[in-house]
Amino acid sequence: HVQLVESGGGSVQAGGSLNLSCAATVNSNNLNCMGWFRQAPGKEREGVAAIYSAGGSTYYDDSVKGRFTVTQGNDKMTMYLQMDSLKPEDTAMYCCAAAPAYICKRPYPFNDGDFYFWGQGTQVTVS
């Protein structure tokens, strides 16, 4: 059974940076598409970034393009989200999730119903 564990959240001033990590406990074909989602209080969960393991293709929501960078570790079991130029509107609970490869082949891979495994989340607060 795959478990995902996030770390790296915290509080930062606007313009600052944070680097989130997501580690899978076991390997699985369902880790071939991994994504970061966030949910702010009173708002729906939204996809932020995703990465396709096989080719390294990345996807970003327009709200974070140019500021966030998603990468994956060599073992393909760890994913990172480097967040720069943070804004107060980036404040949210950030969760990582994993899905089969075909999800990342879609033009828009951020349908959270397609992701099989989810972490508990890590809080990011930007003031």
mmCIF file of C-alpha atoms in Angstrom, residues 1-120:
data_model
loop_
_atom_site.group_PDB
_atom_site.id
_atom_site.type_symbol
_atom_site.label_atom_id
_atom_site.label_comp_id
_atom_site.label_asym_id
_atom_site.label_seq_id
_atom_site.Cartn_x
_atom_site.Cartn_y
_atom_site.Cartn_z
ATOM 1 C CA HIS A 1 0.000 0.000 0.000
ATOM 2 C CA VAL A 2 1.472 3.307 -1.059
ATOM 3 C CA GLN A 3 1.694 6.100 1.475
ATOM 4 C CA LEU A 4 2.770 9.631 0.641
ATOM 5 C CA VAL A 5 4.389 11.861 3.235
ATOM 6 C CA GLU A 6 4.849 15.586 2.716
ATOM 7 C CA SER A 7 7.277 17.886 4.486
ATOM 8 C CA GLY A 8 8.745 21.346 4.146
ATOM 9 C CA GLY A 9 5.767 23.580 4.807
ATOM 10 C CA GLY A 10 5.931 26.584 7.090
ATOM 11 C CA SER A 11 5.397 30.304 7.400
ATOM 12 C CA VAL A 12 7.208 32.777 5.175
ATOM 13 C CA GLN A 13 6.927 36.403 4.211
ATOM 14 C CA ALA A 14 5.694 37.420 0.786
ATOM 15 C CA GLY A 15 8.475 37.125 -1.747
ATOM 16 C CA GLY A 16 10.112 34.283 0.128
ATOM 17 C CA SER A 17 10.670 30.662 -0.824
ATOM 18 C CA LEU A 18 9.836 27.196 0.448
ATOM 19 C CA ASN A 19 10.702 23.747 -0.823
ATOM 20 C CA LEU A 20 8.153 20.996 -0.256
ATOM 21 C CA SER A 21 8.982 17.298 -0.390
ATOM 22 C CA CYS A 22 6.767 14.275 -0.957
ATOM 23 C CA ALA A 23 8.092 10.803 -0.280
ATOM 24 C CA ALA A 24 6.396 7.549 -1.233
ATOM 25 C CA THR A 25 6.851 4.592 1.105
ATOM 26 C CA VAL A 26 6.841 1.959 -1.646
ATOM 27 C CA ASN A 27 7.267 2.032 -5.396
ATOM 28 C CA SER A 28 4.325 1.477 -7.694
ATOM 29 C CA ASN A 29 3.220 2.013 -11.272
ATOM 30 C CA ASN A 30 0.682 4.382 -9.775
ATOM 31 C CA LEU A 31 3.501 6.808 -8.989
ATOM 32 C CA ASN A 32 4.189 7.555 -12.635
ATOM 33 C CA CYS A 33 2.157 10.745 -12.495
ATOM 34 C CA MET A 34 2.608 12.759 -9.325
ATOM 35 C CA GLY A 35 1.044 16.062 -8.506
ATOM 36 C CA TRP A 36 0.770 18.825 -5.963
ATOM 37 C CA PHE A 37 -2.626 20.142 -4.979
ATOM 38 C CA ARG A 38 -3.580 22.866 -2.530
ATOM 39 C CA GLN A 39 -6.668 23.893 -0.654
ATOM 40 C CA ALA A 40 -7.186 27.207 1.060
ATOM 41 C CA PRO A 41 -9.869 27.693 3.715
ATOM 42 C CA GLY A 42 -13.273 28.072 2.113
ATOM 43 C CA LYS A 43 -11.993 27.188 -1.341
ATOM 44 C CA GLU A 44 -11.993 24.089 -3.491
ATOM 45 C CA ARG A 45 -8.880 22.001 -3.882
ATOM 46 C CA GLU A 46 -6.899 22.954 -6.972
ATOM 47 C CA GLY A 47 -4.044 21.384 -8.878
ATOM 48 C CA VAL A 48 -0.770 23.277 -8.730
ATOM 49 C CA ALA A 49 1.855 21.195 -10.509
ATOM 50 C CA ALA A 50 2.368 17.693 -11.837
ATOM 51 C CA ILE A 51 5.239 15.656 -13.197
ATOM 52 C CA TYR A 52 5.318 12.612 -15.446
ATOM 53 C CA SER A 53 8.033 10.194 -14.365
ATOM 54 C CA ALA A 54 8.796 8.574 -17.710
ATOM 55 C CA GLY A 55 9.677 11.694 -19.620
ATOM 56 C CA GLY A 56 9.929 14.305 -16.906
ATOM 57 C CA SER A 57 7.209 16.435 -18.441
ATOM 58 C CA THR A 58 5.835 19.009 -16.054
ATOM 59 C CA TYR A 59 2.550 20.850 -15.816
ATOM 60 C CA TYR A 60 1.646 23.986 -13.905
ATOM 61 C CA ASP A 61 -1.460 25.887 -13.090
ATOM 62 C CA ASP A 62 -1.322 29.395 -14.533
ATOM 63 C CA SER A 63 -1.328 30.883 -11.049
ATOM 64 C CA VAL A 64 2.114 29.439 -10.260
ATOM 65 C CA LYS A 65 3.874 29.349 -13.632
ATOM 66 C CA GLY A 66 7.261 30.951 -13.451
ATOM 67 C CA ARG A 67 7.312 30.807 -9.649
ATOM 68 C CA PHE A 68 6.987 27.104 -8.765
ATOM 69 C CA THR A 69 9.141 24.242 -10.030
ATOM 70 C CA VAL A 70 8.244 20.569 -9.649
ATOM 71 C CA THR A 71 10.987 17.959 -9.801
ATOM 72 C CA GLN A 72 11.400 14.298 -8.986
ATOM 73 C CA GLY A 73 14.156 12.349 -7.305
ATOM 74 C CA ASN A 74 16.182 9.796 -9.246
ATOM 75 C CA ASP A 75 14.336 6.963 -7.539
ATOM 76 C CA LYS A 76 11.034 8.373 -8.816
ATOM 77 C CA MET A 77 9.624 7.940 -5.320
ATOM 78 C CA THR A 78 10.247 11.477 -4.180
ATOM 79 C CA MET A 79 8.810 14.679 -5.562
ATOM 80 C CA TYR A 80 9.695 18.247 -4.746
ATOM 81 C CA LEU A 81 8.013 21.598 -5.186
ATOM 82 C CA GLN A 82 10.286 24.615 -5.113
ATOM 83 C CA MET A 83 8.128 27.651 -4.457
ATOM 84 C CA ASP A 84 9.648 31.069 -5.077
ATOM 85 C CA SER A 85 8.216 34.571 -5.030
ATOM 86 C CA LEU A 86 5.476 33.393 -2.720
ATOM 87 C CA LYS A 87 2.329 35.465 -2.401
ATOM 88 C CA PRO A 88 -0.283 35.596 0.364
ATOM 89 C CA GLU A 89 -2.725 33.926 -2.021
ATOM 90 C CA ASP A 90 -0.450 30.876 -2.055
ATOM 91 C CA THR A 91 -1.444 30.217 1.554
ATOM 92 C CA ALA A 92 -3.037 26.768 1.695
ATOM 93 C CA MET A 93 -2.656 23.167 2.752
ATOM 94 C CA TYR A 94 -0.472 21.515 0.121
ATOM 95 C CA CYS A 95 -0.932 17.814 -0.604
ATOM 96 C CA CYS A 96 0.894 15.501 -2.935
ATOM 97 C CA ALA A 97 -0.888 12.789 -4.864
ATOM 98 C CA ALA A 98 -0.027 9.957 -7.216
ATOM 99 C CA ALA A 99 -1.759 8.542 -10.274
ATOM 100 C CA PRO A 100 -1.089 6.186 -13.184
ATOM 101 C CA ALA A 101 0.947 7.494 -16.097
ATOM 102 C CA TYR A 102 -2.000 8.141 -18.431
ATOM 103 C CA ILE A 103 -3.246 10.929 -16.170
ATOM 104 C CA CYS A 104 -0.159 13.002 -16.932
ATOM 105 C CA LYS A 105 -0.703 12.478 -20.658
ATOM 106 C CA ARG A 106 -3.879 14.498 -20.528
ATOM 107 C CA PRO A 107 -3.764 18.183 -21.476
ATOM 108 C CA TYR A 108 -5.107 19.003 -18.012
ATOM 109 C CA PRO A 109 -3.876 16.465 -15.446
ATOM 110 C CA PHE A 110 -5.371 18.155 -12.374
ATOM 111 C CA ASN A 111 -8.607 16.240 -11.901
ATOM 112 C CA ASP A 112 -8.106 15.163 -8.305
ATOM 113 C CA GLY A 113 -10.534 12.280 -8.742
ATOM 114 C CA ASP A 114 -7.947 10.593 -10.978
ATOM 115 C CA PHE A 115 -5.299 10.404 -8.261
ATOM 116 C CA TYR A 116 -5.179 7.167 -6.280
ATOM 117 C CA PHE A 117 -2.962 8.046 -3.362
ATOM 118 C CA TRP A 118 -2.815 11.179 -1.235
ATOM 119 C CA GLY A 119 -0.617 12.530 1.506
ATOM 120 C CA GLN A 120 -1.890 14.232 4.645
#
